[in-house]
Each structure stands twice: as structure tokens, then as C-alpha cells.
JSON list of C-alpha atoms in Angstrom, two decimals:
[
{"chain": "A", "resi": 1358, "resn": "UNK", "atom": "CA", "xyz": [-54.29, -12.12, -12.91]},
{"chain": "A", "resi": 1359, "resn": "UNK", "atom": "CA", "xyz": [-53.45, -13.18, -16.42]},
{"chain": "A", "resi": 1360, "resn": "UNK", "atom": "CA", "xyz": [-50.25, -14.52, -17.18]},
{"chain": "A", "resi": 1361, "resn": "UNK", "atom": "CA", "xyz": [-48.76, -12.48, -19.53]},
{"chain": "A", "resi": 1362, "resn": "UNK", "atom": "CA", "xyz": [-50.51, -8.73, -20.07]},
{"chain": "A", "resi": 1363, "resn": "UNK", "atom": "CA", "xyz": [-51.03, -8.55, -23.94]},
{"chain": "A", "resi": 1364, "resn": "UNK", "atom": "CA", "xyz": [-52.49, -5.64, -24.48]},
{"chain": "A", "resi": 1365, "resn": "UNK", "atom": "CA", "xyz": [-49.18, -3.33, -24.71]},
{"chain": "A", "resi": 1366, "resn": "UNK", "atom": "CA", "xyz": [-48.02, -6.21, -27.06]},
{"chain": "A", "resi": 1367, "resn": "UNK", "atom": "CA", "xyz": [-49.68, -4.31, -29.98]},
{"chain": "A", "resi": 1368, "resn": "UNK", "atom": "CA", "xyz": [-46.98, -1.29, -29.11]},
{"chain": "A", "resi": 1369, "resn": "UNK", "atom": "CA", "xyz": [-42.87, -1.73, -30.25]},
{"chain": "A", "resi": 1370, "resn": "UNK", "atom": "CA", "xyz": [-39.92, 0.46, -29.91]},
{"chain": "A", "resi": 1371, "resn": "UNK", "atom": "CA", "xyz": [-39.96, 2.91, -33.02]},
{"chain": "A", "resi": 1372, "resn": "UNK", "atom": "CA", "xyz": [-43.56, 3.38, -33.12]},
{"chain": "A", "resi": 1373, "resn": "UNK", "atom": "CA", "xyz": [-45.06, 6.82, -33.96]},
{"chain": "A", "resi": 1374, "resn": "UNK", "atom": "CA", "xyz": [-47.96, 7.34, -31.20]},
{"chain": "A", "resi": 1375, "resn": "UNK", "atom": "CA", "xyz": [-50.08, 10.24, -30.08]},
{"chain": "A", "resi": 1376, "resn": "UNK", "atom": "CA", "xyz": [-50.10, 11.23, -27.00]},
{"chain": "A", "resi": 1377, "resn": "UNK", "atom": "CA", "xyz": [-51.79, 13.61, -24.42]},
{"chain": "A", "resi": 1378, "resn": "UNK", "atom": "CA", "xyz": [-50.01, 15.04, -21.14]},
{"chain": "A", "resi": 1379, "resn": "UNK", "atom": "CA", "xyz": [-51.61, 14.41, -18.01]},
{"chain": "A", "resi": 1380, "resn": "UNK", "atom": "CA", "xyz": [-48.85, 15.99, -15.42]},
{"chain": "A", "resi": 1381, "resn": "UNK", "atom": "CA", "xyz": [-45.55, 17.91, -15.12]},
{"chain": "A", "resi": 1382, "resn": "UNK", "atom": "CA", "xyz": [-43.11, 16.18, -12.45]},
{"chain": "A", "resi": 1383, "resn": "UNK", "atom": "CA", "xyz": [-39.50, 17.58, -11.92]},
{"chain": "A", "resi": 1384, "resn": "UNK", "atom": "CA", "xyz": [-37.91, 14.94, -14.79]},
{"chain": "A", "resi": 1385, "resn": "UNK", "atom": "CA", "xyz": [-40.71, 15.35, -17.16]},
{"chain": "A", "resi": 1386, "resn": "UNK", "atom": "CA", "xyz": [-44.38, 13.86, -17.90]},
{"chain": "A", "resi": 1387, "resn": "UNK", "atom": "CA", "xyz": [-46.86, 11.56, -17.63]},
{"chain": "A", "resi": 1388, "resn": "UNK", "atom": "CA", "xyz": [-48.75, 10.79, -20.53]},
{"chain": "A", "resi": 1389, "resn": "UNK", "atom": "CA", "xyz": [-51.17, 8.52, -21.62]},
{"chain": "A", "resi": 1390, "resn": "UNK", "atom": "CA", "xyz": [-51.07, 6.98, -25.18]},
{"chain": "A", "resi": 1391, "resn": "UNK", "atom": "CA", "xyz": [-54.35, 7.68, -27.53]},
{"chain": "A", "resi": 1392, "resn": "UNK", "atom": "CA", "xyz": [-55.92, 4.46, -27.81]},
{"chain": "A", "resi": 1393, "resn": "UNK", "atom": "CA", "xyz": [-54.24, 2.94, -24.85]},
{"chain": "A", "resi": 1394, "resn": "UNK", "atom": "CA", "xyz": [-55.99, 4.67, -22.29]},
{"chain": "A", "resi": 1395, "resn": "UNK", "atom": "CA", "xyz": [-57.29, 1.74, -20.37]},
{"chain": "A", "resi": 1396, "resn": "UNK", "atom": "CA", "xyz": [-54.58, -0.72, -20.80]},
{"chain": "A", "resi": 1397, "resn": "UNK", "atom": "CA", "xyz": [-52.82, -0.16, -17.76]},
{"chain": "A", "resi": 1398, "resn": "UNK", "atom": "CA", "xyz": [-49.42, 1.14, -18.94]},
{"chain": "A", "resi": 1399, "resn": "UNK", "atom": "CA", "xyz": [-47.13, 3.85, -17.33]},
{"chain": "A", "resi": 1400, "resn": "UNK", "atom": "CA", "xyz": [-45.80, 6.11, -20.28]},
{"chain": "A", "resi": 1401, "resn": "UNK", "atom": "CA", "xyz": [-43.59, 9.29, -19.62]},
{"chain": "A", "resi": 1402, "resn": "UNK", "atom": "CA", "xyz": [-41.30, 11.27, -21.33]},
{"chain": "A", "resi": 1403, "resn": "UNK", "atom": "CA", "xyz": [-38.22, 11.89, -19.30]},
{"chain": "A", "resi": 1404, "resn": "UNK", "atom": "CA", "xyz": [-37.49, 15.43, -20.72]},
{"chain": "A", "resi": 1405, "resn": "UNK", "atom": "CA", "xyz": [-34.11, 15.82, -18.45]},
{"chain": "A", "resi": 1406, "resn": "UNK", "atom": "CA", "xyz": [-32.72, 13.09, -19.75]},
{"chain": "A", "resi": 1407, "resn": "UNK", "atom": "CA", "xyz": [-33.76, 13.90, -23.80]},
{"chain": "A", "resi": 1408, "resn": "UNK", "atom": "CA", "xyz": [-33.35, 18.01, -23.43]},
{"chain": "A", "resi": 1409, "resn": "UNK", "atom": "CA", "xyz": [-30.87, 19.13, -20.09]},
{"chain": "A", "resi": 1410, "resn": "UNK", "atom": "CA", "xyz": [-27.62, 18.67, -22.95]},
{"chain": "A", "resi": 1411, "resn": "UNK", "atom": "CA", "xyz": [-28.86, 20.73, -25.05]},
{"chain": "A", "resi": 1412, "resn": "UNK", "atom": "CA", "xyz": [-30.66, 23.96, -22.72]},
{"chain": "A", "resi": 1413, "resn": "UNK", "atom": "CA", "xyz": [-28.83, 26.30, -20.74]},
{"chain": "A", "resi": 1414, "resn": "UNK", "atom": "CA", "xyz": [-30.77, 26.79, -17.97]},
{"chain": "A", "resi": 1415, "resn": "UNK", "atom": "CA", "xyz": [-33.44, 24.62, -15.80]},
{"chain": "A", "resi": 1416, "resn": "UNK", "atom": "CA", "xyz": [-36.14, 27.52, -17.17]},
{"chain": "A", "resi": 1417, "resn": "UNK", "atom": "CA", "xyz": [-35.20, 27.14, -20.72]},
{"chain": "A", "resi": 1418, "resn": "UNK", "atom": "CA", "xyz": [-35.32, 22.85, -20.02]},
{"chain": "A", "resi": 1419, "resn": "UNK", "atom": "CA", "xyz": [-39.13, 23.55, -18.49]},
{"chain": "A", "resi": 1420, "resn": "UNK", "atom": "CA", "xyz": [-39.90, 25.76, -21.31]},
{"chain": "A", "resi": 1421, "resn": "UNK", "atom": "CA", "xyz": [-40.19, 22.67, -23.49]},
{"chain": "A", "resi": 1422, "resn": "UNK", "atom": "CA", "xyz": [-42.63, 20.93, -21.41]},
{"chain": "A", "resi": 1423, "resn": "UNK", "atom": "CA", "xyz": [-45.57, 20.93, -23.03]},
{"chain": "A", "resi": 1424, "resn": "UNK", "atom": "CA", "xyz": [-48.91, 22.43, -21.77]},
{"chain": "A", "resi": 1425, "resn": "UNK", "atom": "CA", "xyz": [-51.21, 19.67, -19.17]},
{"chain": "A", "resi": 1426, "resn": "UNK", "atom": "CA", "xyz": [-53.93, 18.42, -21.79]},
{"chain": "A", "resi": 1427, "resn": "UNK", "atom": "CA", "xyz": [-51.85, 18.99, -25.02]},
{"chain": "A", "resi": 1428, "resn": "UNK", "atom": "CA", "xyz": [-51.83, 16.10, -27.49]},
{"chain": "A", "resi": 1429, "resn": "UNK", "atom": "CA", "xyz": [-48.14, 15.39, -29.04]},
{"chain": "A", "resi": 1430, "resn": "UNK", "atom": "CA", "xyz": [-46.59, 13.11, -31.27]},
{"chain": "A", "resi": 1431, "resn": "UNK", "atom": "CA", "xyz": [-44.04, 10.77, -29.97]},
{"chain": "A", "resi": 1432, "resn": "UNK", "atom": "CA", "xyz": [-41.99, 8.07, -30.27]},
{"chain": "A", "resi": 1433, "resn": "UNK", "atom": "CA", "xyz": [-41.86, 4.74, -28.54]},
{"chain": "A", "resi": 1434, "resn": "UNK", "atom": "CA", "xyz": [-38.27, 4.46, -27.01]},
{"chain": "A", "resi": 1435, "resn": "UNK", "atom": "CA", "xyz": [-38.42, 1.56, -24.48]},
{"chain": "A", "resi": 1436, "resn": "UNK", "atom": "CA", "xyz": [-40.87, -0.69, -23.22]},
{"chain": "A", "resi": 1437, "resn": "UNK", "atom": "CA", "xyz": [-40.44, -2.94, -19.84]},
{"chain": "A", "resi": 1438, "resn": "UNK", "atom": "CA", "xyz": [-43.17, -5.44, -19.29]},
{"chain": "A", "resi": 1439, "resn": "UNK", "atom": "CA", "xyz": [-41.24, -7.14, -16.62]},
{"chain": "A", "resi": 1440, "resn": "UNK", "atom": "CA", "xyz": [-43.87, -6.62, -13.83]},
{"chain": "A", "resi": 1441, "resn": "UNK", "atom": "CA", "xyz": [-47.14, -4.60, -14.23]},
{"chain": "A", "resi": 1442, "resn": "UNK", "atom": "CA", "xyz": [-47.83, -1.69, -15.03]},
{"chain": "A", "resi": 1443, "resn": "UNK", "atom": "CA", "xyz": [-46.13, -1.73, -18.44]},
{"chain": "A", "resi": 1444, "resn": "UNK", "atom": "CA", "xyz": [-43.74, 1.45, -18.67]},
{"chain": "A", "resi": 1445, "resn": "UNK", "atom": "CA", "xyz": [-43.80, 2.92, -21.96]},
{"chain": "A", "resi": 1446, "resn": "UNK", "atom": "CA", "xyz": [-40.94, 5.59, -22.43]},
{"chain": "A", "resi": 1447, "resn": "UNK", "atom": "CA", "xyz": [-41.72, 8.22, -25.03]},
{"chain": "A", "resi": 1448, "resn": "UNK", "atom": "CA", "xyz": [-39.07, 10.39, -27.38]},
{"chain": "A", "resi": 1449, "resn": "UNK", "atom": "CA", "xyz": [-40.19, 13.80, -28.71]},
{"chain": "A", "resi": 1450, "resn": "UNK", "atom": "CA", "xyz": [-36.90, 15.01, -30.23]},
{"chain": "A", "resi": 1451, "resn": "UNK", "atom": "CA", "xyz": [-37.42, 15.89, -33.16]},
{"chain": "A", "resi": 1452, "resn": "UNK", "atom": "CA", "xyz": [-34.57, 13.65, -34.68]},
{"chain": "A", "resi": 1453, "resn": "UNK", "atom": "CA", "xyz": [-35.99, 10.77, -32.89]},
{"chain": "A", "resi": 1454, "resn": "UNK", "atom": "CA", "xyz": [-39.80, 11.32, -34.82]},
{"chain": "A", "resi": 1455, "resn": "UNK", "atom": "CA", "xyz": [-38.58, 11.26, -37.57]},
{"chain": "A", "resi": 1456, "resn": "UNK", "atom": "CA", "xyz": [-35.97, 7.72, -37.49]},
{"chain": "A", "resi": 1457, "resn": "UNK", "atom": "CA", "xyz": [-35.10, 6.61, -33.80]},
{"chain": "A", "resi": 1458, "resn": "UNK", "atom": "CA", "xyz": [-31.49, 5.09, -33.88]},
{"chain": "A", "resi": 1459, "resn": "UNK", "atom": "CA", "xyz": [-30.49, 2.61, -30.66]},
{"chain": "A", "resi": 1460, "resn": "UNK", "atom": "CA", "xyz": [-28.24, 0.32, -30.20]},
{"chain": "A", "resi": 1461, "resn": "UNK", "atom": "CA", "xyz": [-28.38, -3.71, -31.24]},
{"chain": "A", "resi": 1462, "resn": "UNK", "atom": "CA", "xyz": [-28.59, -5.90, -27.51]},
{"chain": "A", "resi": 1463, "resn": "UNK", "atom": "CA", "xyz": [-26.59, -8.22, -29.36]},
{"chain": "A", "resi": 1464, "resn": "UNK", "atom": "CA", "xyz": [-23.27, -6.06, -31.24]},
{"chain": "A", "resi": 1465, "resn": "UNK", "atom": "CA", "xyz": [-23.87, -2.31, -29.12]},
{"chain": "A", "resi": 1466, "resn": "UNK", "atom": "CA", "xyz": [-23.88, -1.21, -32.84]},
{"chain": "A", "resi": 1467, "resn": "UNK", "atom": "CA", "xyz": [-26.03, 1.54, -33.68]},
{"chain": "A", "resi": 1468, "resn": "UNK", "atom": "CA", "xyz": [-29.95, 0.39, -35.64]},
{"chain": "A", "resi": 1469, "resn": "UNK", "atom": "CA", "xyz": [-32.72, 2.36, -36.90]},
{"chain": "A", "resi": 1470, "resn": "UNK", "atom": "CA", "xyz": [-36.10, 1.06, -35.27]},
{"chain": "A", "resi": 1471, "resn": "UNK", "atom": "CA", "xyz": [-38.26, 3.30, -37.08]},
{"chain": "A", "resi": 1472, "resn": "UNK", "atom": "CA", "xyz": [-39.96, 1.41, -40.19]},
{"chain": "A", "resi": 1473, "resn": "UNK", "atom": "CA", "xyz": [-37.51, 0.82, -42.89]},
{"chain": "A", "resi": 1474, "resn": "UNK", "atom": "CA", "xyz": [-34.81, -0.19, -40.54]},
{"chain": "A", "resi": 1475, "resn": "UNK", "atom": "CA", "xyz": [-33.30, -3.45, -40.14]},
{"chain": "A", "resi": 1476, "resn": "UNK", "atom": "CA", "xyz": [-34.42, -4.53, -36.63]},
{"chain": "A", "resi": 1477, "resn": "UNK", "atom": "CA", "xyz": [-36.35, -6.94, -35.16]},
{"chain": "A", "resi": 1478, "resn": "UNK", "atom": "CA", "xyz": [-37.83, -6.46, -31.36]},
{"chain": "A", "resi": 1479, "resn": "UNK", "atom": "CA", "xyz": [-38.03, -9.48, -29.39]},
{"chain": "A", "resi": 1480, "resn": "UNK", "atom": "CA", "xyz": [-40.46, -10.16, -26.67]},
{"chain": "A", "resi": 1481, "resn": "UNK", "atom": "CA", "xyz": [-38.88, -12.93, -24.45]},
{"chain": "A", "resi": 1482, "resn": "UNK", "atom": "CA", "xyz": [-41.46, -14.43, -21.81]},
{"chain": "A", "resi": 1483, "resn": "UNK", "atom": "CA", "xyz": [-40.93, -17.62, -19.28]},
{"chain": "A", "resi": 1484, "resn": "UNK", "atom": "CA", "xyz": [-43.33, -20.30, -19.47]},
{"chain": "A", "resi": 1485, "resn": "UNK", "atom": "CA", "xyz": [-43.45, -20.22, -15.81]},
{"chain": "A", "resi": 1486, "resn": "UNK", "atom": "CA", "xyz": [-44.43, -17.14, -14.60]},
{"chain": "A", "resi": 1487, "resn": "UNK", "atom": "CA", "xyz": [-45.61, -13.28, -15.80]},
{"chain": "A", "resi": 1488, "resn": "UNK", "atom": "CA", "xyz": [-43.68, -10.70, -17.54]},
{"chain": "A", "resi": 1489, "resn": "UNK", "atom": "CA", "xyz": [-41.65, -10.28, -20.55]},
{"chain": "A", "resi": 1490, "resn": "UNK", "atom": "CA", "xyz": [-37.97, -8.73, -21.90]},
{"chain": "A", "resi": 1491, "resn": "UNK", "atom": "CA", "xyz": [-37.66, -6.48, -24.92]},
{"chain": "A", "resi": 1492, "resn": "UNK", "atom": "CA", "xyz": [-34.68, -7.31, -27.17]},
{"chain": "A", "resi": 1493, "resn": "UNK", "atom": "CA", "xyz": [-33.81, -5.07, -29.84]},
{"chain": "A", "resi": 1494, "resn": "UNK", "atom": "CA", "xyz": [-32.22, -6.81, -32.75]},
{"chain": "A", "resi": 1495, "resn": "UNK", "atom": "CA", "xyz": [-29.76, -6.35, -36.09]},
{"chain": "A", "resi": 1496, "resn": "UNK", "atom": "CA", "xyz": [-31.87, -9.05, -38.41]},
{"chain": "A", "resi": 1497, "resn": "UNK", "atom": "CA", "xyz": [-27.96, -10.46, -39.04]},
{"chain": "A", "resi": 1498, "resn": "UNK", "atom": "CA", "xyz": [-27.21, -10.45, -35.10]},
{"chain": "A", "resi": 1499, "resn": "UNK", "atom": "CA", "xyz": [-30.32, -12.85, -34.40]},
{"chain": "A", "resi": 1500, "resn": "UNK", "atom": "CA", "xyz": [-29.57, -15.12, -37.34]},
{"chain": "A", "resi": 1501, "resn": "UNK", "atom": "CA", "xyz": [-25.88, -15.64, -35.78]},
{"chain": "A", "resi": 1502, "resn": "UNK", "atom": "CA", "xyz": [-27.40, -16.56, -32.57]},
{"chain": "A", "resi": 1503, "resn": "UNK", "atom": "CA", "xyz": [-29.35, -19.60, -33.94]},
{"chain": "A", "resi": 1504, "resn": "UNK", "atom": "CA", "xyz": [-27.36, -22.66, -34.27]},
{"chain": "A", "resi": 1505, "resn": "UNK", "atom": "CA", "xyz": [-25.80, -23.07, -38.01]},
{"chain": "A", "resi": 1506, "resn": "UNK", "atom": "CA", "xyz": [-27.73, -26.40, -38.80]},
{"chain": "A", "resi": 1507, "resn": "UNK", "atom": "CA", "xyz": [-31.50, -25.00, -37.78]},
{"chain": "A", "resi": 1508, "resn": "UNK", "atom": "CA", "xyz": [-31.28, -22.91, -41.65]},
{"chain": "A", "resi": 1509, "resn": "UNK", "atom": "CA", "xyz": [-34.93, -22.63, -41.52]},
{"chain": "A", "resi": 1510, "resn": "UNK", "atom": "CA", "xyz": [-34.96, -20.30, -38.40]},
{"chain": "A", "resi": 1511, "resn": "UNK", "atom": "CA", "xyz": [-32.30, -18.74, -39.71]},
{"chain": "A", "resi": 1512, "resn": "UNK", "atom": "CA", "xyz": [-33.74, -17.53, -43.14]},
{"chain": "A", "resi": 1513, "resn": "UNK", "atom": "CA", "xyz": [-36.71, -16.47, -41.20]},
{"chain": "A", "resi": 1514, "resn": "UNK", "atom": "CA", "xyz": [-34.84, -14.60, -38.79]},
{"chain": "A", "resi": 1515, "resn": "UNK", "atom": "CA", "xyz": [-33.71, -12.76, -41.93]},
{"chain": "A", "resi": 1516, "resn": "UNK", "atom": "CA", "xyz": [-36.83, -12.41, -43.78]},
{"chain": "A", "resi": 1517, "resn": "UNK", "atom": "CA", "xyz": [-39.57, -11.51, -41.17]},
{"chain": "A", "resi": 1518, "resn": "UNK", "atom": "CA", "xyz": [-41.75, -8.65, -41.66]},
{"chain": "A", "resi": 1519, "resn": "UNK", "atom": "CA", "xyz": [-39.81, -7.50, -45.38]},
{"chain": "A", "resi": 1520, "resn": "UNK", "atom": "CA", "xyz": [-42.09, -7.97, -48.12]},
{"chain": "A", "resi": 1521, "resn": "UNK", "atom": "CA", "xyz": [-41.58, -10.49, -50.18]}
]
């Protein structure tokens, strides 16, 4: 077994994917992720927990599943790596394709994850054994969590992945 799985590595919260359903279950679907089919991940789309507020009925809430074998486009919500398989939890509300707002693990503050936002995702791993952590970041809430005197890492924390 490898240490750490890196294929799902590729995929972050706030990424636009295509996906296809493969079943219906009571709470929503199982999909698989075009391009990811044989990585080993577990992605669904919990439709109870993004539609039930907003339906009036449970035939109205399993009107919006859609059909076995449909492709969709989604967005990446959550990923846990802590043990295998990866599980990958989609968003198809509308509001979420087009910019997915969370919260910052560091301030509970609300951030956009999809591109232009300010966030940073963090992949923590131990150097002792498999499995990672997602951490979902302001850019300013990461830079006030490294010590004042390492400025480099700092800066960085600011700067990564804007263009310069």
C-alpha cells in the first residue's frame, strides 16, 4: 500500500468537474468523476442535505435526482483523504457552480473557493503513517498562523498561486 494516495491530489474544493451518476440511494448519488474513474475515490452528492430546505415534498426532493447514466456538472465541496477510499462530495446547486462560498477553518468567516477567491486548501499529511486533512484557508488567516519572524513563509503564504 502506498503511503499517501496521490492521485485525488490533482482534485481541490471549488473545482468544476463532470460527472456521471451511477446509482440513486435514499440521500442522493453515487457518482463517479470523468477522468477519475479508476482512482479509487467515493464521490456522491448528498441531495437531502443540498435540496430537502428548499422542496416541499420527498417527491418533489427525488424529482431532482438526476437520471442513472446522466453526465452533470458539479462542484467539488469536500474532500476526506483520511483513510482510503477518498470521499469526494459533489455540489450541483446552481449557486454553488457558479462561486462555492464556505467557511475559513481558521476565522468561521465566510470564503469563495471557486477561482478568483482568496483561499488556499491545505493538504496536511503525517510523516508517519497514511492519510491526509483538508484545510480551507483565508490567504490572511494562514499568514497569521506562521510565526512573525519566518517573513519569507509569510509573503508566500500571501502570494501563492496569484499571478505575479
Amino acid at each position: 500500500m502506498e503511503r499517501f494516495e496521490t492521485e485525488s491530489l490533482a482534485l481541490i474544493p471549488g473545482q468544476n468537474v463532470r460527472a456521471r451518476i451511477l446509482s440513486h440511494h435514499p440521500w442522493g448519488v453515487i457518482v463517479e468523476i470523468a477522468g477519475y474513474e479508476e482512482a479509487g475515490l467515493s464521490p456522491s452528492i448528498d441531495m437531502i442535505e443540498q435540496f430537502s430546505r428548499t422542496t416541499s415534498s420527498h417527491d418533489e426532493l427525488l424529482a431532482l435526482f438526476p437520471p442513472i447514466g446522466s453526465q452533470i456538472d458539479a462542484v467539488i465541496e469536500q474532500i476526506h483523504r483520511s483513510h482510503p477510499p477518498v470521499s469526494v462530495r459533489l455540489s450541483i446547486r446552481p449557486a454553488d457552480l457558479e462561486s462555492l462560498a464556505w467557511r475559513c477553518d481558521f476565522c468561521g468567516e465566510p470564503i469563495t473557493l471557486s477561482p478568483g477567491g482568496d483561499v488556499l486548501v491545505l493538504d496536511s499529511r503525517s510523516n508517519d503513517g497514511p492519510g491526509s486533512h483538508t484545510i480551507i484557508s483565508h490567504r490572511h488567516c494562514l499568514a497569521e498562523q506562521i510565526r512573525p519572524e519566518n517573513t519569507g513563509e509569510r509573503a508566500r503564504a500571501l502570494k501563492i498561486g496569484k499571478m505575479c
